[in-house]
CSV table of C-alpha atoms in Angstrom, one decimal:
chain,number,residue,atom,x,y,z
A,1,MET,CA,-42.0,10.8,72.9
A,2,ASP,CA,-44.3,11.3,75.8
A,3,LEU,CA,-42.3,12.4,78.8
A,4,SER,CA,-45.2,13.6,80.9
A,5,ARG,CA,-44.0,11.6,83.7
A,6,TRP,CA,-40.5,12.3,83.5
A,7,LYS,CA,-39.1,13.2,87.2
A,8,ASN,CA,-35.5,14.3,88.0
A,9,VAL,CA,-32.5,12.3,87.8
A,10,PRO,CA,-30.2,11.2,90.6
A,11,GLN,CA,-27.0,13.3,91.3
A,12,PRO,CA,-24.2,11.3,90.4
A,13,GLU,CA,-22.5,9.2,93.5
A,14,ARG,CA,-18.9,9.9,94.6
A,15,LYS,CA,-18.5,6.1,94.3
A,16,THR,CA,-15.7,3.9,93.0
A,17,LEU,CA,-16.8,2.3,89.3
A,18,GLU,CA,-15.0,-1.0,88.8
A,19,GLY,CA,-14.0,-2.7,85.5
A,20,ALA,CA,-12.3,-5.0,83.9
A,21,TYR,CA,-9.0,-3.1,83.3
A,22,ALA,CA,-9.8,0.7,84.9
A,23,ARG,CA,-11.1,1.6,88.2
A,24,LEU,CA,-12.5,4.9,88.7
A,25,GLU,CA,-12.0,6.3,92.0
A,26,PRO,CA,-13.5,9.6,93.9
A,27,LEU,CA,-10.5,11.7,93.6
A,28,ASN,CA,-8.2,12.1,96.3
A,29,ALA,CA,-5.3,14.1,96.4
A,30,ASP,CA,-3.5,11.9,99.3
A,31,GLN,CA,-4.4,8.8,97.6
A,32,HIS,CA,-3.7,9.9,94.2
A,33,GLY,CA,-1.6,13.3,94.3
A,34,GLN,CA,2.0,11.9,93.2
A,35,ALA,CA,1.0,9.2,90.6
A,36,LEU,CA,-1.5,11.9,88.8
A,37,PHE,CA,1.6,14.6,89.2
A,38,GLU,CA,3.9,12.0,87.1
A,39,ALA,CA,1.1,11.3,84.8
A,40,ALA,CA,0.2,14.7,84.0
A,41,THR,CA,4.0,15.5,83.3
A,42,ALA,CA,5.6,12.9,81.5
A,43,PRO,CA,6.9,13.3,78.4
A,44,GLY,CA,4.3,15.5,76.1
A,45,VAL,CA,3.2,17.4,79.0
A,46,GLU,CA,2.0,20.5,76.9
A,47,GLU,CA,0.3,18.6,74.0
A,48,ARG,CA,-1.5,16.7,76.9
A,49,PHE,CA,-2.8,20.1,78.4
A,50,ARG,CA,-3.0,22.4,75.3
A,51,TYR,CA,-6.7,22.2,75.4
A,52,LEU,CA,-7.6,21.5,79.2
A,53,PHE,CA,-8.5,24.5,81.3
A,54,ASP,CA,-6.3,24.0,83.8
A,55,GLN,CA,-1.9,24.5,83.0
A,56,PRO,CA,0.1,21.5,83.5
A,57,PRO,CA,1.1,21.2,87.3
A,58,ALA,CA,4.7,23.3,88.6
A,59,ASP,CA,5.6,20.7,91.0
A,60,ILE,CA,3.6,18.2,93.5
A,61,SER,CA,2.4,21.2,95.4
A,62,ASP,CA,0.8,22.8,92.8
A,63,LEU,CA,-0.7,19.4,91.5
A,64,ARG,CA,-2.0,18.7,95.3
A,65,ALA,CA,-3.5,22.2,95.6
A,66,TRP,CA,-5.4,21.5,92.2
A,67,ALA,CA,-6.7,18.0,93.5
A,68,ASP,CA,-7.5,19.3,96.8
A,69,LYS,CA,-10.2,21.7,95.3
A,70,ALA,CA,-11.1,19.1,92.5
A,71,ALA,CA,-11.9,16.8,95.5
A,72,ALA,CA,-14.3,19.0,97.0
A,73,SER,CA,-16.2,19.9,93.5
A,74,LEU,CA,-19.8,18.3,92.9
A,75,ASP,CA,-20.0,19.6,89.2
A,76,PRO,CA,-17.7,18.6,88.0
A,77,LEU,CA,-17.2,15.6,90.1
A,78,PHE,CA,-14.0,14.4,89.4
A,79,PHE,CA,-12.5,10.7,89.2
A,80,ALA,CA,-9.5,9.2,89.5
A,81,VAL,CA,-8.7,6.5,86.2
A,82,ILE,CA,-6.6,3.4,87.9
A,83,ASP,CA,-4.8,1.2,85.4
A,84,ARG,CA,-5.9,-2.1,87.5
A,85,ALA,CA,-2.7,-4.2,85.8
A,86,THR,CA,-0.4,-1.4,87.9
A,87,GLY,CA,-2.9,-0.1,91.1
A,88,ARG,CA,-1.6,3.4,89.9
A,89,ALA,CA,-3.6,6.5,89.2
A,90,GLU,CA,-2.5,7.2,85.3
A,91,GLY,CA,-5.4,9.7,84.6
A,92,ARG,CA,-8.4,11.8,85.9
A,93,GLN,CA,-12.0,12.8,84.0
A,94,ALA,CA,-15.1,14.2,85.4
A,95,LEU,CA,-18.9,14.0,85.4
A,96,MET,CA,-20.0,17.7,84.5
A,97,ARG,CA,-22.4,20.3,83.8
A,98,ILE,CA,-24.8,17.6,85.7
A,99,ASP,CA,-28.7,19.0,84.8
A,100,THR,CA,-30.6,16.4,86.8
A,101,ALA,CA,-33.8,18.6,85.4
A,102,HIS,CA,-33.3,17.0,82.1
A,103,GLY,CA,-30.8,14.6,82.3
A,104,VAL,CA,-28.0,15.6,80.8
A,105,ILE,CA,-24.5,14.9,81.8
A,106,GLU,CA,-21.1,15.3,79.8
A,107,ILE,CA,-17.6,13.6,80.2
A,108,GLY,CA,-14.9,16.4,80.5
A,109,ASN,CA,-11.8,17.6,82.1
A,110,ILE,CA,-10.2,14.1,80.9
A,111,MET,CA,-6.4,14.1,81.0
A,112,TRP,CA,-5.4,10.1,80.5
A,113,GLY,CA,-1.6,10.0,81.0
A,114,PRO,CA,0.8,7.7,78.4
A,115,ALA,CA,0.5,4.9,79.9
A,116,ILE,CA,-3.6,4.6,79.8
A,117,SER,CA,-4.2,7.1,76.6
A,118,ARG,CA,-5.3,4.8,73.8
A,119,THR,CA,-5.4,1.7,75.5
A,120,ARG,CA,-8.3,-0.4,76.5
A,121,VAL,CA,-7.9,1.4,80.1
A,122,ALA,CA,-8.9,4.4,78.8
A,123,THR,CA,-11.8,3.3,76.5
A,124,GLU,CA,-13.6,1.0,79.6
A,125,ALA,CA,-13.2,4.3,81.4
A,126,LEU,CA,-14.8,6.1,79.0
A,127,PHE,CA,-17.2,3.2,78.8
A,128,LEU,CA,-18.0,3.3,82.7
A,129,PHE,CA,-18.7,6.8,83.3
A,130,ALA,CA,-21.5,6.1,80.0
A,131,ASP,CA,-22.7,2.9,81.6
A,132,TYR,CA,-23.2,4.6,85.0
A,133,ALA,CA,-25.2,7.2,83.4
A,134,PHE,CA,-27.3,5.9,81.7
A,135,SER,CA,-28.4,3.5,84.6
A,136,LEU,CA,-29.4,6.3,86.6
A,137,GLY,CA,-31.4,7.5,83.9
A,138,TYR,CA,-30.0,10.2,81.9
A,139,ARG,CA,-31.2,10.7,79.0
A,140,ARG,CA,-28.0,12.4,76.9
A,141,PHE,CA,-24.5,12.2,77.5
A,142,GLU,CA,-22.3,14.7,76.1
A,143,TRP,CA,-18.8,15.1,74.8
A,144,LYS,CA,-17.4,18.8,74.0
A,145,CYS,CA,-14.2,19.7,72.7
A,146,GLU,CA,-12.1,22.7,71.0
A,147,ASN,CA,-12.4,22.3,67.2
A,148,ALA,CA,-9.2,22.4,66.5
A,149,ASN,CA,-8.3,19.6,68.8
A,150,LEU,CA,-8.5,16.8,65.8
A,151,PRO,CA,-7.6,13.5,68.6
A,152,SER,CA,-10.6,14.3,70.5
A,153,LYS,CA,-12.5,14.4,67.9
A,154,ARG,CA,-11.9,11.4,66.4
A,155,ALA,CA,-11.5,10.1,69.6
A,156,ALA,CA,-15.4,10.9,70.6
A,157,GLU,CA,-16.4,8.9,67.1
A,158,ARG,CA,-14.4,6.2,68.3
A,159,PHE,CA,-16.6,6.5,71.3
A,160,GLY,CA,-19.9,6.0,69.0
A,161,PHE,CA,-20.7,9.8,69.9
A,162,SER,CA,-22.6,11.5,67.3
A,163,PHE,CA,-21.4,15.1,65.9
A,164,GLU,CA,-24.2,18.0,66.5
A,165,GLY,CA,-22.6,20.8,65.8
A,166,LEU,CA,-20.5,23.5,66.4
A,167,PHE,CA,-20.5,26.7,68.9
A,168,ARG,CA,-18.5,29.3,67.1
A,169,GLN,CA,-16.3,31.7,69.6
A,170,HIS,CA,-18.4,29.5,72.5
A,171,MET,CA,-15.3,30.4,75.2
A,172,VAL,CA,-12.0,32.3,75.8
A,173,VAL,CA,-9.6,29.7,77.5
A,174,LYS,CA,-6.3,30.5,78.0
A,175,GLY,CA,-6.4,34.1,76.0
A,176,ARG,CA,-7.7,31.6,72.8
A,177,ASN,CA,-10.8,31.5,71.1
A,178,ARG,CA,-12.4,28.3,71.7
A,179,ASP,CA,-15.1,26.6,69.4
A,180,THR,CA,-16.6,23.8,70.5
A,181,ALA,CA,-17.6,21.0,68.7
A,182,TRP,CA,-20.6,19.3,70.5
A,183,PHE,CA,-21.3,15.4,70.5
A,184,SER,CA,-23.6,12.7,72.3
A,185,ILE,CA,-24.9,9.8,73.1
A,186,LEU,CA,-28.4,9.4,73.8
A,187,ASP,CA,-30.1,6.7,76.1
A,188,SER,CA,-31.9,4.6,73.1
A,189,GLU,CA,-28.8,4.4,71.8
A,190,TRP,CA,-26.6,3.1,74.2
A,191,PRO,CA,-28.0,-0.6,74.0
A,192,ARG,CA,-26.6,-0.7,70.6
A,193,LEU,CA,-23.3,0.6,71.8
A,194,ARG,CA,-22.8,-0.8,75.1
A,195,ALA,CA,-23.2,-4.2,73.3
A,196,GLY,CA,-20.3,-2.9,71.2
A,197,TYR,CA,-18.2,-1.8,74.3
A,198,GLN,CA,-18.9,-5.3,75.9
A,199,ARG,CA,-17.7,-7.1,72.6
A,200,TRP,CA,-14.2,-5.3,72.6
A,201,LEU,CA,-13.9,-4.7,76.1
A,202,GLN,CA,-13.7,-9.2,76.1
A,203,ALA,CA,-10.2,-10.3,77.5
A,204,GLY,CA,-10.1,-12.9,74.2
A,205,ASN,CA,-10.1,-9.9,72.3
A,206,PHE,CA,-6.4,-8.5,73.2
A,207,ASP,CA,-3.4,-10.4,72.4
A,208,ALA,CA,-0.8,-10.9,75.1
A,209,SER,CA,0.8,-7.0,74.8
A,210,GLY,CA,-2.7,-5.8,75.4
A,211,GLN,CA,-3.2,-4.5,71.5
A,212,GLN,CA,-6.4,-5.1,70.1
A,213,ILE,CA,-7.7,-8.1,68.0
A,214,SER,CA,-10.8,-6.4,66.4
A,215,ARG,CA,-11.2,-2.8,66.6
A,216,LEU,CA,-13.9,-1.0,68.5
A,217,GLN,CA,-17.5,-1.3,66.5
A,218,PHE,CA,-21.3,-1.0,66.9
A,219,ASP,CA,-23.6,-2.7,64.9
A,220,GLN,CA,-26.1,-0.5,63.0
């Protein structure tokens, strides 16, 4: 692979990313705060935040303080995940550890509330980030999680990421050791994966209740 003419890739912009079921909007405390608070504190809150770096918000002012700080950050670059069927912010995610010199970027700080978790909205939210990153010229799109977080590891595999290895004693998070599992998608793999996402996201692949007819799969 000759990269002698490699040049830096651009920083991702604070811009809206539109899908059929999901819309990613740059995080804004005034616009998204109340809905995000409701999504964050819905039943299952402790498990939802178990592996996140932040704590569950104690009240709406706590969430707004977090959102104000997050909205001002360029890395992580936070977006609200909007369910287009309702227009509500039902989650949040970020582009982070942005390395424009080497073309590496990560999706992280994912909090998908119960209204969109394990739905086509969440899957499309992931797709929109990956597609945006590769359209900018990034060579590598990463997913990292606590090794004990089995649902996150299963999600990474479903989304087409390849497991690369384990960083033992990588971090201390909320007073616990974190062994970090690393996953990635490369730019050379994205066209094949992108075609699989596009097939899966077609309206005809879902019944009247939004349940999938065929599972997400990728050609070899």
